[in-house]
Amino acid sequence: MKDGNQIMAEALKQQGLEYVFGIMGHPVIELAINMQLVGLRYLGFRNEQAACYAAQAYGYLTKKPAVVLCVSGPGLLHVIGGMANAQVNCWPLLVLGGSCPQDHEGIGGFQEWPQVEASKPYCKYAARPSSAALIPLHVEKAVRYSTYGRPGATYLDLSATILTQKVDENKIALVLSCPEPPLIFPDSRQIEEAVNMLIQSKRPLVIVGKGAAYGRAEQQVRKFVHLTGVPFLPTPMGKGVVPDTDPLCVSSARTYALQQSDVILLLGARLNWMLHFGRPPRFQSTVKIIQVDLCAEELHNSISSAVAIQADISSTVESLIKALLYRKWTVTKDCQWWNELNSKSDKNKKIVQQMSLNKSVPLNYYATFTCIQDCIPDDCIICSEGANTMDIGRTILLNNLPRHRLDAGTFGTMGVGLGFAIAAALYCKDNMPGKRVLCIEGDSAFGFSGMEIETMFRYQLPIIIIIINNNGIYNGLDSKTFKEIQMTGNPTQAIPPYSLTSETHYEKMMEMFGKKGHFCVTIDEIQQALKESFAELNTPSLINIMIDPQADRKEQKYTWLTESKL
């Protein structure tokens, strides 16, 4: 005989899952223990939402879902924010939620809540096994749904009744491990259409999206841009599929490249807000989009694509390479298109460089990030969140390897950083020993999940947390002004909504664990703090960098988001 706890733990192991993140309590205490007994690795977090962020990041890095374990009612409610993020980001995730005994339903059971119904809007599959014997069937289906097609979140509801139910072993459903998702190959006629369109273009551009990184398409995409000479532009998490340092990267001329392109090869990126919906004024009204995506429903979204290919990115790009090699087509570096891009790129780089040279105290973003970039190895995994911290940081902190940048993503979620960093550190520990993880946070973003520092200490994860502290959201107040406002006697009406407490010493949180944090206001202090932090191999580090509360990004030609014309 086996009970539901044993059956669930063994079913997860059977599907090849490795990690469980969560917070245990009634009714999943025995389940958590059984998970460890069968060889699953369990990490307890301080907040379920952070646990869910970690699990989905691990799913993105491995293409296999990690598990979130949570208690009933409010436990699951906390997880749902993370489920929504995984679903919108298209990252594999499996959530297991305990729920009240079935005979308590409808009469006010402890933490009773319609959990399956509540989860359905935020995932691809949500169900409650009707008996413990059927748990393996639902686990396989949840894993399959989370990884097949467009990846996403799945949810299984586990009532206390099912978890304690005992079943004869010969009555437990026998299920095989879920195979890897099948590859979808492109239609040869569409490849021919795409090739003809590229050859006839005057100003072609490749946009490399997060889907190309998730799909392990870096080898093919790098080969494509180098053989053809087409300029490329990565999306935030498409960075590193082709190195940011590659001379064919036109990130420094992003707006100009988008505005002037006549044909765009879109590889695993969505024409959503992050790419201004593919519409004017950021794009030409006549631009032709060659769209490659795994998800049929994504094709022709926002605008009608000239060629819409539902297929695996690697196989599609490989087919394009073969066809273009036969045609012997390249974009030469001395053509007008490249001359225009280089001119615009050089101009923008000079502006950023000039701002980076201003090292007066208080520091600005550009000098701070340039210092960090100069001090870190070029193979770090960078997790980042915060408004200006994330946006400016991605333009200066470079990624030369795929899946080495994790940020707020499509949903623009704040609070993801420390959970993402924990997942990345575990992934490095298992697969790339010695590689380091940087978690670069705005001071506001850090506040969402700052206590996960304790989780990092408990599991000996050498994550380097860098807080870019400007005393607020977007910007803040200097210490003198903030104290004067506090003294007015009516702070709830006088302190601006964007302001946080000035000069907060977040680095002192490290003293709770017998370690010393770093408080920096100068370039020399940042350099020394980074040197000492990289020497720490078994514990996290925290560097709190005070910058000018009014520091801002360089002047933008357009607002950050293309507005609706409705």
C-alpha positions as a printed Julia matrix, in Angstrom:
566×3 Matrix{Float64}:
   0.0    0.0     0.0
   1.06   3.55   -0.74
  -0.56   6.82    0.21
  -1.03   9.86   -2.01
   2.09  11.56   -0.63
   4.31   8.67   -1.71
   2.56   8.33   -5.06
   2.95  12.02   -5.87
   6.64  12.12   -4.9
   7.4    9.03   -6.99
   5.4   10.36   -9.95
   7.45  13.57   -9.98
  10.66  11.55   -9.84
   9.39   9.3   -12.66
   8.95  12.37  -14.87
  12.59  13.36  -14.34
  11.88  16.45  -12.24
  14.65  17.49   -9.87
  13.8   20.58   -7.82
  10.91  21.6    -5.59
  10.59  25.19   -4.35
   8.02  26.31   -1.84
   6.78  26.72    1.71
   5.36  23.63    3.38
   2.59  23.43    5.92
  -0.76  21.68    6.28
  -1.69  19.59    4.36
   1.59  19.08    2.44
   4.1   18.5     5.27
   4.33  14.75    4.64
   4.48  15.36    0.89
   7.56  17.58    1.26
   9.3   14.92    3.34
   8.41  12.2     0.83
   9.81  14.33   -1.98
  13.2   14.38   -0.29
  13.0   10.65    0.46
  12.67   9.79   -3.26
  15.62  12.02   -4.17
  13.98  15.32   -5.13
  15.8   18.43   -3.93
  13.66  20.79   -1.85
  14.32  24.47   -1.21
  12.16  26.25    1.32
  11.53  29.95    0.6
  10.28  32.85    2.7
   7.47  33.77    0.33
   5.56  31.55   -2.09
   5.67  34.12   -4.86
   9.49  34.16   -4.8
   9.5   30.35   -4.79
   7.35  30.41   -7.92
   9.68  32.89   -9.63
  12.62  30.59   -8.89
  10.82  27.51  -10.2
   9.88  29.11  -13.52
  13.38  30.51  -14.06
  14.77  27.03  -13.5
  12.25  25.76  -16.04
  13.45  28.35  -18.55
  17.09  27.42  -18.03
  16.51  23.65  -18.31
  13.39  23.37  -20.56
  11.94  21.14  -17.82
   9.53  22.37  -15.15
  10.54  22.72  -11.55
   7.85  22.2    -8.91
   6.27  24.77   -6.6
   4.77  23.3    -3.44
   2.35  25.46   -1.48
  -0.3   25.16    1.18
  -4.0   25.72    0.66
  -5.88  29.0     0.32
  -3.56  31.98    0.85
  -0.51  29.84    0.03
  -1.79  29.24   -3.47
  -3.05  32.82   -3.73
   0.52  34.05   -3.18
   1.75  31.64   -5.88
  -0.75  32.83   -8.47
   1.23  36.01   -9.17
   4.16  33.8   -10.1
   1.94  31.47  -12.14
   0.71  34.4   -14.19
   4.29  35.53  -14.79
   5.31  32.06  -15.99
   2.29  31.85  -18.26
   2.87  35.25  -19.87
   6.63  34.63  -20.12
   6.0   31.15  -21.6
   8.18  29.3   -19.09
   7.46  25.7   -17.92
   6.18  25.38  -14.36
   4.29  22.84  -12.26
   2.45  24.07   -9.16
   1.19  21.66   -6.51
  -1.3   23.14   -4.07
  -2.57  21.43   -0.98
  -6.27  21.92   -0.26
  -8.72  21.19    2.54
 -10.19  17.69    3.04
 -13.01  16.96    0.61
 -15.5   16.28    3.41
 -14.85  19.82    4.72
 -15.68  21.49    1.42
 -18.77  23.66    1.45
 -18.96  23.91    5.22
 -16.11  26.34    5.87
 -13.04  24.11    5.87
  -9.65  25.47    6.92
  -8.35  27.69    4.1
 -11.12  26.41    1.83
 -11.0   28.06   -1.58
 -11.99  27.07   -5.15
  -8.35  26.5    -6.09
  -8.69  24.76   -9.46
 -11.1   27.43  -10.69
  -8.87  30.22   -9.34
  -5.81  28.8   -11.12
  -7.35  28.18  -14.55
  -6.94  31.73  -15.92
  -3.21  31.62  -15.17
  -2.13  28.26  -16.55
  -2.48  25.78  -19.41
  -3.85  22.92  -17.32
  -5.48  22.87  -13.9
  -7.03  19.76  -12.33
  -7.59  17.79   -9.16
  -6.92  14.04   -9.38
 -10.09  12.19   -8.43
  -8.12   9.55   -6.53
  -4.57   8.94   -5.37
  -4.28   6.09   -7.89
  -4.59   8.58  -10.78
  -1.93  11.02   -9.57
   0.79   9.72  -11.98
  -1.52  10.3   -14.95
  -2.13  13.92  -13.99
   1.54  14.57  -13.25
   2.57  13.34  -16.7
  -0.12  15.46  -18.33
   0.89  18.54  -16.35
   4.55  18.1   -17.33
   3.57  17.56  -20.97
   1.31  20.61  -21.09
   3.96  22.78  -19.45
   6.6   21.94  -22.09
   4.73  21.14  -25.33
   3.79  23.88  -27.8
   4.17  27.24  -26.1
   5.51  26.43  -22.6
   3.61  27.63  -19.57
   2.25  26.92  -16.1
   0.22  23.94  -14.91
  -1.55  23.31  -11.6
  -2.53  20.18   -9.67
  -4.79  20.44   -6.63
  -4.09  17.97   -3.84
  -6.77  17.67   -1.18
  -5.76  16.37    2.21
  -8.13  13.46    1.51
  -6.2   12.34   -1.59
  -2.78  12.81    0.01
  -3.62  10.48    2.9
  -5.62   8.0     0.81
  -3.98   4.53    0.67
  -3.97   2.54   -2.56
  -2.86  -0.97   -3.52
   0.29  -0.67   -5.61
  -1.2   -2.7    -8.46
  -4.02  -0.15   -8.78
  -1.74   2.86   -9.24
  -1.8    4.17  -12.83
   1.33   3.21  -14.76
   2.61   6.13  -16.82
   5.77   6.5   -18.9
   8.04   9.53  -18.68
   6.91  12.37  -20.88
   9.09  12.48  -24.04
  10.77  15.7   -25.14
   8.51  17.96  -27.21
   8.47  17.1   -30.92
  10.23  19.4   -33.38
   8.1   21.28  -35.9
   9.82  21.75  -39.26
   9.06  24.69  -41.55
   7.11  24.52  -44.81
   9.62  24.67  -47.68
   7.33  27.02  -49.63
   7.4   29.53  -46.77
  11.18  29.27  -46.57
  11.34  30.16  -50.25
   9.03  33.14  -49.71
  11.15  34.35  -46.8
  14.39  33.99  -48.76
  13.0   35.93  -51.73
  11.85  38.69  -49.39
  15.25  38.96  -47.7
  17.11  39.04  -51.01
  14.9   41.86  -52.31
  15.25  43.91  -49.12
  17.37  47.05  -48.91
  17.44  47.33  -45.11
  17.0   43.88  -43.54
  17.09  43.29  -39.79
  17.02  40.2   -37.56
  15.3   40.47  -34.17
  16.41  37.68  -31.82
  13.86  36.91  -29.13
  13.67  34.96  -25.9
  12.18  32.06  -27.86
  15.45  31.64  -29.74
  17.29  31.43  -26.42
  14.8   28.96  -24.94
  14.91  26.88  -28.13
  18.72  26.51  -28.0
  18.98  28.09  -31.46
  22.19  30.03  -30.8
  24.39  27.96  -33.1
  22.08  28.4   -36.09
  21.31  32.08  -35.44
  24.99  32.96  -35.07
  25.78  31.13  -38.3
  22.96  32.94  -40.09
  24.03  36.48  -39.13
  27.7   35.79  -39.83
  27.06  34.23  -43.24
  24.61  36.89  -44.36
  25.95  40.0   -42.64
  22.42  41.05  -41.63
  22.37  43.37  -38.6
  20.64  41.93  -35.56
  18.86  43.32  -32.55
  18.28  41.19  -29.43
  15.27  41.55  -27.17
  16.2   41.78  -23.46
  16.27  38.02  -22.9
  17.39  37.32  -26.46
  20.71  38.89  -25.45
  23.64  36.48  -25.82
  22.09  34.2   -28.45
  24.52  36.15  -30.6
  27.07  37.98  -28.4
  26.27  41.59  -27.52
  29.88  42.35  -28.46
  29.42  41.01  -32.0
  30.02  43.79  -34.59
  26.73  42.85  -36.26
  24.76  43.82  -33.12
  22.96  47.16  -33.55
  21.53  47.59  -30.04
  23.13  51.04  -29.87
  21.02  52.09  -32.84
  17.86  50.24  -31.75
  15.27  52.91  -32.53
  16.84  53.76  -35.88
  17.1   50.07  -36.87
  13.45  49.44  -36.06
  12.28  52.61  -37.79
  14.19  52.16  -41.02
  14.05  48.38  -41.66
  12.06  47.27  -44.65
  12.19  43.5   -43.91
  12.48  42.02  -40.41
  13.17  38.38  -39.6
  11.5   37.91  -36.21
  12.9   34.87  -34.38
  10.97  33.83  -31.29
   9.86  37.32  -30.27
   6.36  38.72  -29.97
   5.21  42.0   -31.45
   3.88  43.13  -28.09
   4.64  46.26  -26.05
   8.34  45.36  -25.85
   8.6   45.75  -29.63
   6.06  48.56  -29.82
   3.48  46.21  -31.42
   5.33  46.37  -34.74
   3.55  49.64  -35.51
   4.45  53.23  -36.44
   6.15  55.42  -35.36
   8.71  52.81  -34.23
   8.27  50.8   -37.44
   7.54  51.74  -41.01
   3.93  51.18  -42.0
   5.23  49.23  -45.03
   7.65  46.97  -43.14
   7.46  43.27  -44.04
   7.72  40.85  -41.14
   8.95  37.27  -41.52
   7.67  35.75  -38.29
   8.95  32.47  -36.84
   7.15  31.18  -33.75
   6.19  27.86  -32.17
   2.71  29.1   -31.37
   0.23  29.33  -34.25
  -1.98  31.74  -32.3
   0.9   34.22  -32.09
   1.25  34.5   -35.86
  -0.18  37.72  -37.34
  -0.81  39.13  -33.86
  -0.87  42.96  -33.74
  -0.01  43.26  -37.45
  -0.26  40.9   -40.41
   3.08  39.24  -41.11
   4.23  38.91  -44.72
   5.43  35.35  -44.02
   4.3   33.54  -40.87
   6.15  30.3   -40.1
   4.99  28.03  -37.3
   8.1   25.96  -36.64
  11.11  25.3   -34.47
  13.54  28.22  -34.72
  16.67  26.08  -35.11
  15.32  24.08  -38.03
  13.84  27.18  -39.66
  17.08  29.15  -39.49
  19.01  26.12  -40.76
  16.68  25.95  -43.77
  17.14  29.68  -44.41
  20.92  29.28  -44.27
  20.91  26.51  -46.87
  18.68  28.49  -49.22
  20.67  31.71  -48.87
  24.01  29.95  -49.3
  22.71  28.59  -52.6
  21.74  32.13  -53.64
  25.1   33.52  -52.36
  23.36  36.51  -50.75
  25.06  38.76  -48.19
  24.72  42.28  -46.84
  28.11  43.95  -47.22
  29.5   46.1   -44.41
  30.11  49.03  -46.78
  26.5   49.27  -48.01
  24.37  52.33  -47.26
  22.27  50.47  -44.65
  25.31  49.53  -42.6
  26.8   53.02  -42.98
  23.61  54.55  -41.58
  23.45  52.08  -38.68
  27.11  52.55  -37.79
  26.77  56.32  -37.88
  23.76  56.27  -35.56
  25.34  53.68  -33.29
  28.58  55.66  -32.95
  26.63  58.8   -32.08
  24.63  57.05  -29.34
  27.71  55.3   -27.95
  29.49  58.63  -27.59
  26.56  60.07  -25.61
  26.57  57.08  -23.23
  30.35  57.14  -22.98
  30.3   60.82  -22.06
  27.73  60.17  -19.32
  29.84  57.24  -18.1
  32.89  59.46  -17.7
  31.1   61.64  -15.14
  32.3   59.96  -11.96
  31.41  62.76   -9.58
  29.48  61.86   -6.43
  26.6   61.16   -6.32
  27.08  58.81   -9.27
  24.74  58.48  -12.22
  23.51  55.18  -13.69
  25.96  55.16  -16.6
  29.14  55.59  -14.58
  27.91  52.97  -12.09
  27.04  50.34  -14.69
  30.19  50.96  -16.71
  32.24  50.34  -13.57
  30.35  47.1   -12.89
  30.75  45.95  -16.5
  34.5   46.58  -16.34
  34.86  44.54  -13.13
  32.82  41.39  -13.81
  33.64  38.23  -15.82
  32.06  38.16  -19.27
  30.21  34.9   -18.59
  28.11  35.92  -15.55
  24.4   35.22  -15.45
  22.78  38.6   -14.86
  19.38  38.82  -13.15
  17.95  42.33  -13.12
  14.83  44.22  -12.19
  13.77  47.75  -11.43
  12.68  50.5   -13.79
  15.78  52.49  -14.76
  18.08  49.91  -13.19
  16.89  47.21  -15.57
  16.42  49.37  -18.67
  19.72  51.25  -18.5
  21.57  48.21  -17.16
  20.73  46.06  -20.17
  22.34  48.6   -22.51
  25.68  48.55  -20.65
  25.9   45.13  -18.96
  26.68  42.78  -21.84
  25.74  39.15  -22.4
  27.82  37.04  -24.74
  26.18  33.71  -23.93
  22.52  32.68  -24.31
  20.18  32.34  -21.33
  22.53  34.49  -19.26
  20.06  37.32  -18.67
  16.89  37.03  -16.62
  14.75  40.11  -16.04
  11.19  41.29  -15.47
  10.2   39.92  -18.87
   7.02  40.23  -20.84
   4.79  40.74  -17.8
   7.08  43.47  -16.4
   6.9   41.87  -12.96
   8.78  43.41  -10.04
   9.98  41.12   -7.25
  11.34  38.4    -9.55
  15.05  39.15   -9.11
  16.09  37.18   -6.03
  14.01  34.13   -6.98
  15.49  34.17  -10.48
  18.98  34.49   -9.02
  18.47  31.49   -6.72
  17.36  29.37   -9.68
  20.32  30.55  -11.75
  22.76  29.78   -8.93
  21.39  26.25   -8.58
  21.62  25.76  -12.34
  25.26  26.94  -12.32
  26.1   24.74   -9.35
  24.78  21.66  -11.16
  25.9   22.42  -14.71
  28.59  25.12  -14.77
  30.53  25.1   -11.49
  32.41  28.33  -10.9
  30.11  30.53  -12.95
  28.73  33.45  -10.94
  25.3   35.02  -10.72
  24.77  38.77  -10.36
  21.4   39.99   -9.09
  21.17  43.7    -9.92
  18.2   45.37   -8.27
  16.66  48.76   -7.93
  16.07  49.6    -4.26
  12.31  49.45   -4.8
  12.47  46.09   -6.59
  14.69  44.64   -3.86
  12.02  45.39   -1.28
   9.58  42.91   -2.82
  11.59  39.83   -1.85
  14.59  40.98    0.19
  14.2   38.27    2.86
  15.13  35.62    0.31
  18.68  36.54    1.29
  18.11  34.1     4.16
  17.23  31.4     1.61
  20.51  32.09   -0.19
  22.47  31.74    3.06
  20.67  28.57    4.07
  21.55  26.83    0.8
  25.03  28.41    0.49
  24.45  30.14   -2.83
  27.21  32.67   -3.71
  24.95  35.21   -5.41
  26.21  38.78   -5.65
  23.33  41.19   -5.0
  23.89  44.73   -6.2
  21.32  47.34   -5.17
  21.27  50.49   -7.29
  19.86  52.78   -4.62
  18.27  56.07   -5.72
  15.93  56.39   -2.72
  12.78  55.65   -4.68
  10.74  54.32   -7.56
  12.09  55.82  -10.81
  13.74  58.5    -8.64
  13.74  59.71   -5.05
  14.73  62.56   -2.76
  18.09  63.51   -1.34
  18.52  62.93    2.39
  18.18  66.59    3.4
  14.94  67.13    1.44
  13.46  63.85    2.67
  14.07  64.7     6.34
  12.62  68.17    5.9
   9.43  66.68    4.44
   9.24  64.13    7.26
   9.34  66.99    9.78
   6.22  68.61    8.31
   4.11  66.39   10.57
   1.98  65.03    7.73
   4.23  62.59    5.82
   1.38  60.65    4.17
   0.45  63.76    2.21
   3.88  65.34    1.93
   6.21  62.46    0.96
   5.94  61.94   -2.84
   4.44  58.56   -3.87
   7.65  57.66   -5.7
   9.92  58.28   -2.71
  11.43  55.7    -0.36
  13.45  56.37    2.81
  16.68  58.08    1.8
  20.07  56.38    2.14
  18.73  53.11    3.52
  21.62  50.82    4.5
  20.34  47.57    2.98
  23.86  46.11    3.22
  23.39  45.8     6.99
  20.99  42.91    6.38
  24.13  40.8     5.89
  25.01  41.31    9.55
  22.05  39.1    10.49
  24.09  36.2     9.1
  27.44  37.2    10.54
  28.69  38.72    7.29
  29.57  42.22    6.21
  27.84  44.05    3.37
  29.23  46.86    1.25
  28.03  50.46    1.13
  29.43  52.34   -1.88
  29.25  55.9    -3.11
  32.38  56.09   -5.3
  33.83  54.11   -8.2
  36.79  52.95   -6.1
  34.43  51.58   -3.44
  32.4   49.7    -6.06
  35.54  48.15   -7.52
  36.76  46.99   -4.1
  33.32  45.63   -3.13
  33.09  43.6    -6.33
  36.59  42.22   -5.83
  35.75  41.05   -2.31
  32.34  39.68   -3.36
  33.76  37.54   -6.15
  36.15  36.03   -3.6
  33.15  34.71   -1.6
  32.48  31.18   -2.89
  29.84  29.78   -0.5
  27.7   32.7     0.67
  25.84  35.6    -0.92
  27.19  39.14   -0.97
  25.34  42.44   -0.97
  26.61  45.72   -2.44
  24.46  48.79   -1.79
  25.41  51.56   -4.23
  24.04  55.03   -3.54
  23.51  57.04   -6.71
  22.03  60.45   -7.46
  18.3   60.29   -6.53
  17.51  62.35   -9.62
  19.72  60.36  -12.01
  17.92  59.47  -15.22
  18.47  57.82  -18.59
  19.73  59.69  -21.62
  17.17  61.76  -23.48
  14.7   59.66  -25.47
  13.42  60.66  -28.91
  10.14  58.85  -28.28
   8.23  57.86  -25.18
   9.22  54.41  -23.94
   5.96  52.85  -25.15
   4.19  53.29  -28.46
   0.76  54.7   -27.7
  -2.51  53.34  -29.01
  -4.0   55.3   -31.89
  -7.57  54.26  -31.07
